[in-house]
Backbone as a chain_set.jsonl record, in Angstrom:
{"seq": "MMPRSQVLRFPGGLNRDPAIEAWMHGHSGALGAIAQRWFEVMRACGDDVRELLHDGHPTACVGDAAFAYVNAFRAHVNVGLFRGAAIADPDGLLEGTGRFMRHVKLSPGRGVNGAALTKLIETAYADMKERGAR", "coords": {"N": [[-46.54, -96.823, -125.357], [-47.663, -93.478, -125.451], [-48.614, -91.444, -122.664], [-52.093, -90.762, -122.305], [-52.679, -88.192, -121.497], [-50.946, -86.561, -122.803], [-51.901, -86.165, -125.292], [-53.525, -83.962, -127.333], [-56.838, -83.333, -127.309], [-59.822, -82.882, -129.185], [-62.974, -83.084, -129.03], [-65.822, -83.283, -131.173], [-65.034, -82.593, -133.72], [-65.478, -82.348, -137.283], [-66.215, -84.069, -140.412], [-66.035, -82.337, -142.618], [-65.646, -79.137, -141.821], [-67.641, -76.329, -141.881], [-66.735, -73.9, -140.867], [-64.028, -73.94, -141.352], [-63.945, -73.799, -144.115], [-64.918, -71.207, -144.397], [-62.803, -69.845, -143.13], [-60.739, -70.373, -144.94], [-61.713, -69.022, -147.217], [-61.541, -66.469, -146.241], [-58.868, -66.038, -146.214], [-57.352, -65.195, -148.669], [-55.35, -65.037, -151.675], [-51.772, -65.526, -152.041], [-50.81, -66.594, -149.581], [-53.111, -67.78, -148.516], [-53.538, -69.737, -150.458], [-51.331, -71.381, -150.031], [-51.872, -72.298, -147.412], [-54.288, -73.659, -147.875], [-53.466, -75.673, -149.675], [-51.776, -77.311, -148.053], [-53.483, -77.982, -145.98], [-55.253, -79.576, -147.307], [-53.638, -81.79, -147.805], [-53.461, -82.787, -145.21], [-56.165, -83.439, -144.758], [-56.417, -85.55, -146.542], [-55.161, -87.692, -145.372], [-56.55, -89.819, -144.145], [-59.671, -91.649, -143.724], [-60.584, -91.221, -141.198], [-59.954, -88.675, -140.441], [-60.758, -85.72, -138.837], [-61.917, -82.342, -138.53], [-61.551, -78.975, -137.305], [-61.849, -75.589, -136.114], [-59.324, -74.407, -134.098], [-58.194, -72.269, -131.686], [-58.574, -70.338, -133.599], [-57.511, -71.281, -136.01], [-57.32, -73.657, -138.758], [-57.476, -77.043, -137.885], [-56.397, -80.379, -137.913], [-57.465, -83.606, -137.029], [-56.998, -86.963, -135.821], [-59.61, -88.825, -135.482], [-60.476, -87.64, -132.473], [-58.05, -86.619, -131.742], [-55.642, -84.212, -132.061], [-53.434, -83.709, -134.787], [-52.234, -82.023, -136.669], [-51.976, -78.648, -138.051], [-52.794, -75.607, -139.837], [-51.783, -72.205, -140.168], [-52.139, -68.841, -141.014], [-50.094, -66.013, -141.313], [-48.879, -62.613, -141.376], [-46.808, -62.623, -143.329], [-46.19, -65.258, -143.799], [-46.979, -68.81, -143.697], [-47.7, -71.215, -141.267], [-47.229, -74.659, -141.041], [-48.156, -76.805, -138.782], [-47.253, -79.37, -136.451], [-48.626, -81.261, -133.983], [-47.345, -83.179, -132.38], [-44.768, -82.924, -133.253], [-42.144, -82.887, -132.28], [-41.635, -85.471, -131.71], [-41.322, -86.946, -133.996], [-39.37, -88.177, -136.751], [-37.3, -86.046, -138.7], [-35.777, -86.021, -141.305], [-35.076, -84.222, -143.337], [-34.794, -81.804, -142.15], [-36.825, -79.83, -141.909], [-38.531, -78.968, -139.87], [-39.233, -76.487, -137.403], [-38.78, -74.899, -134.197], [-38.799, -75.114, -130.609], [-40.28, -76.154, -128.642], [-41.725, -78.398, -126.195], [-43.364, -80.37, -127.329], [-44.612, -79.558, -129.829], [-43.926, -78.731, -133.285], [-43.16, -76.792, -136.236], [-43.416, -75.963, -139.742], [-42.298, -73.33, -141.588], [-43.681, -71.518, -144.156], [-43.537, -69.553, -147.117], [-44.538, -67.354, -149.801], [-42.639, -67.719, -152.748], [-40.531, -68.877, -151.451], [-38.956, -71.786, -151.571], [-39.967, -75.171, -150.851], [-39.442, -78.5, -149.871], [-41.702, -80.383, -151.105], [-42.398, -83.112, -151.117], [-41.089, -84.027, -148.847], [-42.364, -82.526, -146.838], [-44.985, -83.433, -147.104], [-44.563, -86.085, -146.328], [-43.843, -85.673, -143.629], [-46.306, -84.723, -142.598], [-47.953, -86.941, -143.109], [-46.624, -88.796, -141.516], [-47.001, -87.66, -138.986], [-49.758, -87.973, -138.763], [-49.958, -90.834, -138.841], [-48.445, -91.432, -136.576], [-49.975, -90.263, -134.513], [-52.281, -91.763, -134.759], [-51.329, -94.256, -134.035], [-50.692, -93.718, -131.401], [-53.0, -93.902, -130.036], [-55.369, -92.605, -130.838], [-58.826, -91.788, -130.692]], "CA": [[-47.546, -95.861, -125.761], [-47.607, -92.2, -124.759], [-49.764, -91.208, -121.795], [-53.205, -90.075, -122.974], [-52.696, -86.788, -121.117], [-50.093, -85.817, -123.716], [-52.586, -86.06, -126.572], [-54.46, -82.846, -127.319], [-58.093, -83.872, -127.849], [-60.882, -81.938, -129.533], [-64.228, -83.727, -129.425], [-66.706, -82.428, -131.958], [-64.54, -82.336, -135.065], [-66.35, -82.774, -138.367], [-65.562, -84.498, -141.649], [-65.757, -81.056, -143.271], [-66.175, -78.084, -140.968], [-67.912, -75.103, -142.635], [-65.918, -72.798, -140.336], [-62.723, -73.987, -142.03], [-64.162, -73.254, -145.46], [-64.994, -69.75, -144.233], [-61.443, -69.387, -142.842], [-59.986, -70.421, -146.201], [-62.2, -67.924, -148.063], [-61.068, -65.23, -145.644], [-57.409, -65.947, -146.394], [-57.122, -65.332, -150.1], [-54.011, -64.697, -152.114], [-50.722, -66.549, -152.019], [-50.753, -67.274, -148.287], [-54.284, -68.638, -148.44], [-53.313, -70.895, -151.336], [-50.378, -72.258, -149.332], [-52.594, -72.933, -146.309], [-55.262, -74.589, -148.467], [-52.737, -76.828, -150.226], [-51.272, -78.206, -147.02], [-54.589, -78.54, -145.219], [-55.783, -80.669, -148.135], [-52.785, -82.957, -147.541], [-53.903, -83.306, -143.908], [-57.48, -84.059, -144.958], [-56.271, -86.769, -147.338], [-54.419, -88.728, -144.643], [-57.373, -90.988, -143.841], [-61.113, -91.457, -143.564], [-60.87, -90.857, -139.814], [-59.534, -87.295, -140.177], [-61.8, -84.758, -138.496], [-61.344, -80.997, -138.547], [-62.227, -77.907, -136.583], [-61.016, -74.421, -135.828], [-58.807, -74.344, -132.738], [-57.476, -70.994, -131.543], [-58.743, -69.544, -134.81], [-56.883, -71.812, -137.217], [-57.729, -75.005, -139.139], [-56.775, -78.107, -137.176], [-56.755, -81.73, -138.35], [-57.404, -84.593, -135.948], [-57.305, -88.369, -136.052], [-60.714, -88.914, -134.522], [-60.491, -86.398, -131.683], [-56.671, -86.293, -131.357], [-55.036, -83.276, -133.006], [-52.111, -84.069, -135.293], [-51.611, -80.976, -137.486], [-52.763, -77.435, -138.281], [-52.206, -74.536, -140.638], [-52.137, -70.869, -139.725], [-51.573, -67.803, -141.874], [-49.637, -64.791, -140.661], [-48.732, -61.502, -142.321], [-45.891, -62.91, -144.426], [-45.903, -66.686, -143.923], [-47.934, -69.809, -143.217], [-47.12, -72.324, -140.509], [-47.808, -75.995, -141.032], [-47.723, -77.267, -137.475], [-47.477, -80.758, -136.056], [-48.812, -81.237, -132.534], [-46.321, -84.042, -131.77], [-43.647, -82.821, -134.18], [-40.859, -83.166, -131.629], [-41.495, -86.922, -131.549], [-41.172, -87.65, -135.264], [-38.113, -87.953, -137.467], [-37.304, -84.981, -139.705], [-34.473, -86.182, -141.962], [-34.763, -83.099, -144.22], [-34.591, -80.603, -141.342], [-37.837, -78.814, -142.189], [-39.252, -78.526, -138.679], [-38.694, -75.438, -136.548], [-39.39, -74.796, -132.885], [-38.058, -75.705, -129.494], [-41.247, -76.573, -127.632], [-41.637, -79.765, -125.698], [-44.101, -81.286, -128.191], [-44.981, -79.069, -131.155], [-42.972, -78.181, -134.255], [-43.842, -76.249, -137.406], [-42.661, -75.624, -140.945], [-42.674, -71.984, -142.002], [-43.749, -71.429, -145.616], [-43.905, -68.239, -147.634], [-44.479, -67.282, -151.263], [-41.301, -67.52, -153.285], [-39.544, -69.642, -150.676], [-39.185, -73.18, -151.913], [-40.046, -76.195, -149.82], [-39.452, -79.86, -150.381], [-43.084, -80.8, -150.946], [-42.47, -84.535, -150.775], [-40.648, -84.173, -147.458], [-43.407, -81.985, -145.967], [-46.09, -84.401, -147.157], [-44.158, -87.23, -145.502], [-43.964, -85.262, -142.225], [-47.73, -84.687, -142.25], [-48.43, -88.325, -143.074], [-46.007, -89.432, -140.351], [-47.689, -87.126, -137.81], [-51.051, -88.653, -138.743], [-49.754, -92.243, -138.459], [-47.957, -91.433, -135.204], [-51.09, -90.003, -133.61], [-53.176, -92.921, -134.844], [-50.675, -95.313, -133.242], [-50.668, -93.306, -129.993], [-54.274, -94.179, -129.382], [-56.478, -91.697, -131.17], [-60.139, -92.451, -130.624]], "C": [[-47.455, -94.628, -124.859], [-48.806, -92.068, -123.819], [-50.842, -90.4, -122.524], [-53.233, -88.583, -122.65], [-51.834, -85.931, -122.044], [-50.661, -85.748, -125.128], [-53.611, -84.942, -126.446], [-55.736, -83.293, -128.034], [-59.128, -82.769, -128.055], [-62.123, -82.699, -129.977], [-65.055, -82.753, -130.274], [-66.18, -82.051, -133.319], [-65.479, -82.929, -136.105], [-65.547, -83.304, -139.546], [-65.135, -83.277, -142.46], [-66.439, -79.969, -142.454], [-66.408, -76.812, -141.796], [-67.093, -73.905, -142.138], [-64.537, -72.777, -140.989], [-62.852, -73.459, -143.451], [-64.233, -71.727, -145.4], [-63.607, -69.164, -143.959], [-60.629, -69.325, -144.134], [-60.409, -69.28, -147.125], [-61.72, -66.577, -147.543], [-59.572, -65.014, -145.758], [-57.088, -66.198, -147.865], [-55.678, -64.985, -150.423], [-53.037, -65.843, -151.929], [-50.669, -67.304, -150.695], [-51.939, -68.218, -148.098], [-54.127, -69.889, -149.283], [-52.351, -71.893, -150.697], [-51.092, -73.006, -148.212], [-53.567, -73.991, -146.835], [-54.561, -75.849, -148.968], [-52.358, -77.814, -149.125], [-52.379, -78.736, -146.117], [-55.25, -79.676, -146.0], [-54.943, -81.937, -147.959], [-53.189, -83.6, -146.217], [-55.232, -84.04, -144.045], [-57.363, -85.416, -145.648], [-55.583, -87.915, -146.594], [-55.257, -89.964, -144.34], [-58.83, -90.633, -143.656], [-61.491, -91.027, -142.149], [-60.409, -89.453, -139.454], [-60.776, -86.447, -139.943], [-61.134, -83.392, -138.408], [-62.202, -80.034, -137.757], [-61.289, -76.718, -136.504], [-60.617, -74.484, -134.363], [-57.932, -73.104, -132.645], [-57.487, -70.195, -132.841], [-58.054, -70.074, -136.047], [-57.305, -73.259, -137.477], [-56.825, -76.067, -138.518], [-57.313, -79.447, -137.639], [-56.508, -82.707, -137.211], [-57.568, -86.0, -136.518], [-58.388, -88.678, -135.029], [-60.794, -87.604, -133.768], [-59.091, -85.93, -131.282], [-55.993, -85.438, -132.427], [-53.669, -83.767, -133.463], [-51.454, -82.947, -136.087], [-52.55, -79.782, -137.632], [-52.066, -76.571, -139.312], [-52.621, -73.215, -140.012], [-51.418, -69.856, -140.601], [-51.25, -66.568, -141.052], [-49.462, -63.712, -141.724], [-47.874, -61.871, -143.536], [-45.575, -64.398, -144.605], [-47.069, -67.531, -143.411], [-47.154, -70.822, -142.407], [-47.935, -73.575, -140.773], [-47.273, -76.617, -139.759], [-48.095, -78.705, -137.211], [-47.513, -80.81, -134.535], [-47.801, -82.106, -131.794], [-45.072, -84.044, -132.641], [-42.297, -83.126, -133.574], [-40.588, -84.66, -131.545], [-41.289, -87.663, -132.864], [-39.864, -87.263, -135.951], [-38.307, -86.881, -138.537], [-35.975, -85.011, -140.454], [-34.086, -85.014, -142.866], [-34.615, -81.778, -143.477], [-35.585, -79.484, -141.605], [-38.45, -78.201, -140.936], [-38.483, -77.478, -137.884], [-39.403, -75.49, -135.202], [-38.58, -75.525, -131.835], [-38.988, -76.16, -128.377], [-41.103, -78.04, -127.275], [-42.281, -80.773, -126.654], [-44.227, -80.809, -129.636], [-43.775, -78.593, -131.964], [-43.782, -77.651, -135.431], [-42.857, -76.072, -138.553], [-43.185, -74.273, -141.402], [-42.568, -71.899, -143.526], [-44.113, -70.01, -146.022], [-43.798, -68.256, -149.15], [-43.05, -67.017, -151.72], [-40.199, -68.253, -152.548], [-39.848, -71.121, -150.895], [-39.236, -74.092, -150.703], [-40.028, -77.541, -150.515], [-40.84, -80.436, -150.1], [-43.226, -82.258, -150.552], [-42.094, -84.751, -149.312], [-41.719, -83.644, -146.495], [-44.629, -82.908, -145.958], [-45.779, -85.596, -146.276], [-44.252, -86.881, -144.015], [-45.427, -85.269, -141.774], [-48.281, -86.101, -142.14], [-47.863, -89.081, -141.87], [-46.681, -88.96, -139.066], [-49.061, -87.786, -137.651], [-50.889, -90.088, -138.235], [-49.304, -92.355, -137.006], [-49.108, -91.223, -134.224], [-52.068, -91.172, -133.622], [-52.631, -94.054, -133.981], [-50.713, -95.002, -131.743], [-52.023, -93.451, -129.305], [-55.363, -93.174, -129.648], [-57.78, -92.482, -131.093], [-61.141, -91.714, -131.447]], "O": [[-47.203, -94.735, -123.659], [-49.898, -92.532, -124.146], [-50.535, -89.469, -123.268], [-53.751, -87.791, -123.437], [-51.977, -84.709, -122.068], [-49.975, -85.318, -126.055], [-54.465, -84.97, -125.559], [-55.71, -83.595, -129.227], [-59.289, -81.867, -127.233], [-62.309, -82.937, -131.17], [-64.977, -81.538, -130.091], [-66.812, -81.261, -134.021], [-66.189, -83.897, -135.834], [-64.353, -83.03, -139.671], [-64.0, -83.202, -142.931], [-67.667, -79.894, -142.406], [-65.456, -76.273, -142.359], [-66.795, -72.997, -142.913], [-63.946, -71.711, -141.158], [-61.969, -72.752, -143.937], [-63.673, -71.041, -146.254], [-63.266, -68.107, -144.492], [-59.921, -68.351, -144.388], [-59.561, -68.64, -147.747], [-61.516, -65.647, -148.322], [-59.065, -63.938, -145.439], [-56.617, -67.27, -148.244], [-54.887, -64.677, -149.531], [-53.433, -66.984, -151.691], [-50.502, -68.523, -150.686], [-51.784, -69.323, -147.58], [-54.534, -70.977, -148.874], [-52.537, -73.105, -150.812], [-50.933, -74.22, -148.079], [-53.648, -75.091, -146.29], [-55.017, -76.962, -148.709], [-52.594, -79.015, -149.254], [-52.243, -79.818, -145.545], [-55.749, -80.63, -145.405], [-55.487, -83.042, -147.965], [-53.251, -84.825, -146.116], [-55.4, -85.135, -143.509], [-58.136, -86.329, -145.358], [-55.442, -89.006, -147.147], [-54.712, -91.066, -144.285], [-59.182, -89.47, -143.458], [-62.593, -90.526, -141.924], [-60.465, -89.069, -138.286], [-61.715, -86.454, -140.739], [-59.92, -83.302, -138.23], [-63.401, -80.239, -137.565], [-60.096, -76.824, -136.788], [-61.473, -74.601, -133.487], [-57.022, -72.922, -133.455], [-56.541, -69.47, -133.147], [-58.012, -69.376, -137.06], [-57.611, -74.001, -136.543], [-55.599, -76.006, -138.608], [-58.524, -79.64, -137.747], [-55.488, -82.647, -136.524], [-58.195, -86.196, -137.559], [-58.104, -88.78, -133.836], [-61.137, -86.571, -134.343], [-58.958, -84.946, -130.555], [-55.794, -85.884, -133.556], [-52.845, -84.186, -132.65], [-50.226, -82.911, -136.178], [-53.75, -79.881, -137.375], [-50.893, -76.776, -139.622], [-53.684, -73.117, -139.399], [-50.231, -70.002, -140.89], [-52.036, -66.139, -140.207], [-49.872, -63.906, -142.868], [-48.189, -61.469, -144.656], [-44.777, -64.759, -145.47], [-48.003, -67.031, -142.785], [-46.069, -71.244, -142.809], [-49.166, -73.556, -140.735], [-46.085, -76.922, -139.657], [-49.119, -79.197, -137.684], [-46.541, -80.445, -133.874], [-47.436, -81.78, -130.664], [-44.392, -85.064, -132.749], [-41.392, -83.579, -134.275], [-39.449, -85.076, -131.334], [-41.101, -88.879, -132.861], [-39.334, -86.17, -135.752], [-39.348, -86.82, -139.191], [-35.137, -84.13, -140.264], [-32.902, -84.821, -143.144], [-34.343, -80.746, -144.091], [-35.226, -78.309, -141.531], [-38.846, -77.036, -140.946], [-37.267, -77.563, -137.713], [-40.49, -76.054, -135.083], [-37.791, -76.423, -132.131], [-38.532, -76.511, -127.289], [-40.441, -78.81, -127.972], [-41.803, -81.9, -126.779], [-43.976, -81.576, -130.566], [-42.77, -78.129, -131.427], [-44.945, -78.013, -135.607], [-41.642, -76.036, -138.36], [-44.391, -74.1, -141.581], [-41.518, -72.169, -144.108], [-44.904, -69.347, -145.352], [-43.065, -69.064, -149.721], [-42.344, -66.19, -151.143], [-39.049, -68.246, -152.986], [-40.877, -71.629, -150.451], [-38.627, -73.818, -149.669], [-40.547, -77.689, -151.621], [-41.116, -80.913, -148.999], [-44.083, -82.602, -149.738], [-42.709, -85.564, -148.621], [-41.957, -84.248, -145.449], [-45.233, -83.129, -144.909], [-46.651, -86.07, -145.549], [-44.696, -87.709, -143.219], [-45.744, -85.764, -140.693], [-48.994, -86.423, -141.189], [-48.55, -89.911, -141.276], [-46.911, -89.758, -138.157], [-49.473, -88.116, -136.539], [-51.592, -90.51, -137.317], [-49.728, -93.261, -136.287], [-49.205, -91.927, -133.219], [-52.621, -91.524, -132.58], [-53.386, -94.729, -133.28], [-50.762, -95.913, -130.917], [-52.158, -93.151, -128.119], [-56.197, -92.913, -128.781], [-57.827, -93.676, -131.39], [-62.302, -92.118, -131.514]]}, "num_chains": 1, "name": "protein.A"}
């Protein structure tokens, strides 16, 4: 099991955080739709998923342990995995060189293997749950 110090914890997450709904409403158009779609996949991972805004973007947690987030930029959306470096990515979707985090960059008109991205999100959820989320 990974040391607890390597799990990013956010006490106070909610089942449905009104701040995230406001964030989604503030990000309309194609990028907002992309962010909404993938955050819904995160929400659907389990009954123990909690959410909050962290650094201004929607973040999904297993209990209080962050496993994924979405963030919209000028021309793309990142679907980020807090422990993405530790999970298998057989389709090569993940980008980044950080010690722990990885992300998938999505943009309108740029195809993505939806099944593979869903599997990455579900794997990140299961991985964090196994690592001792509380």
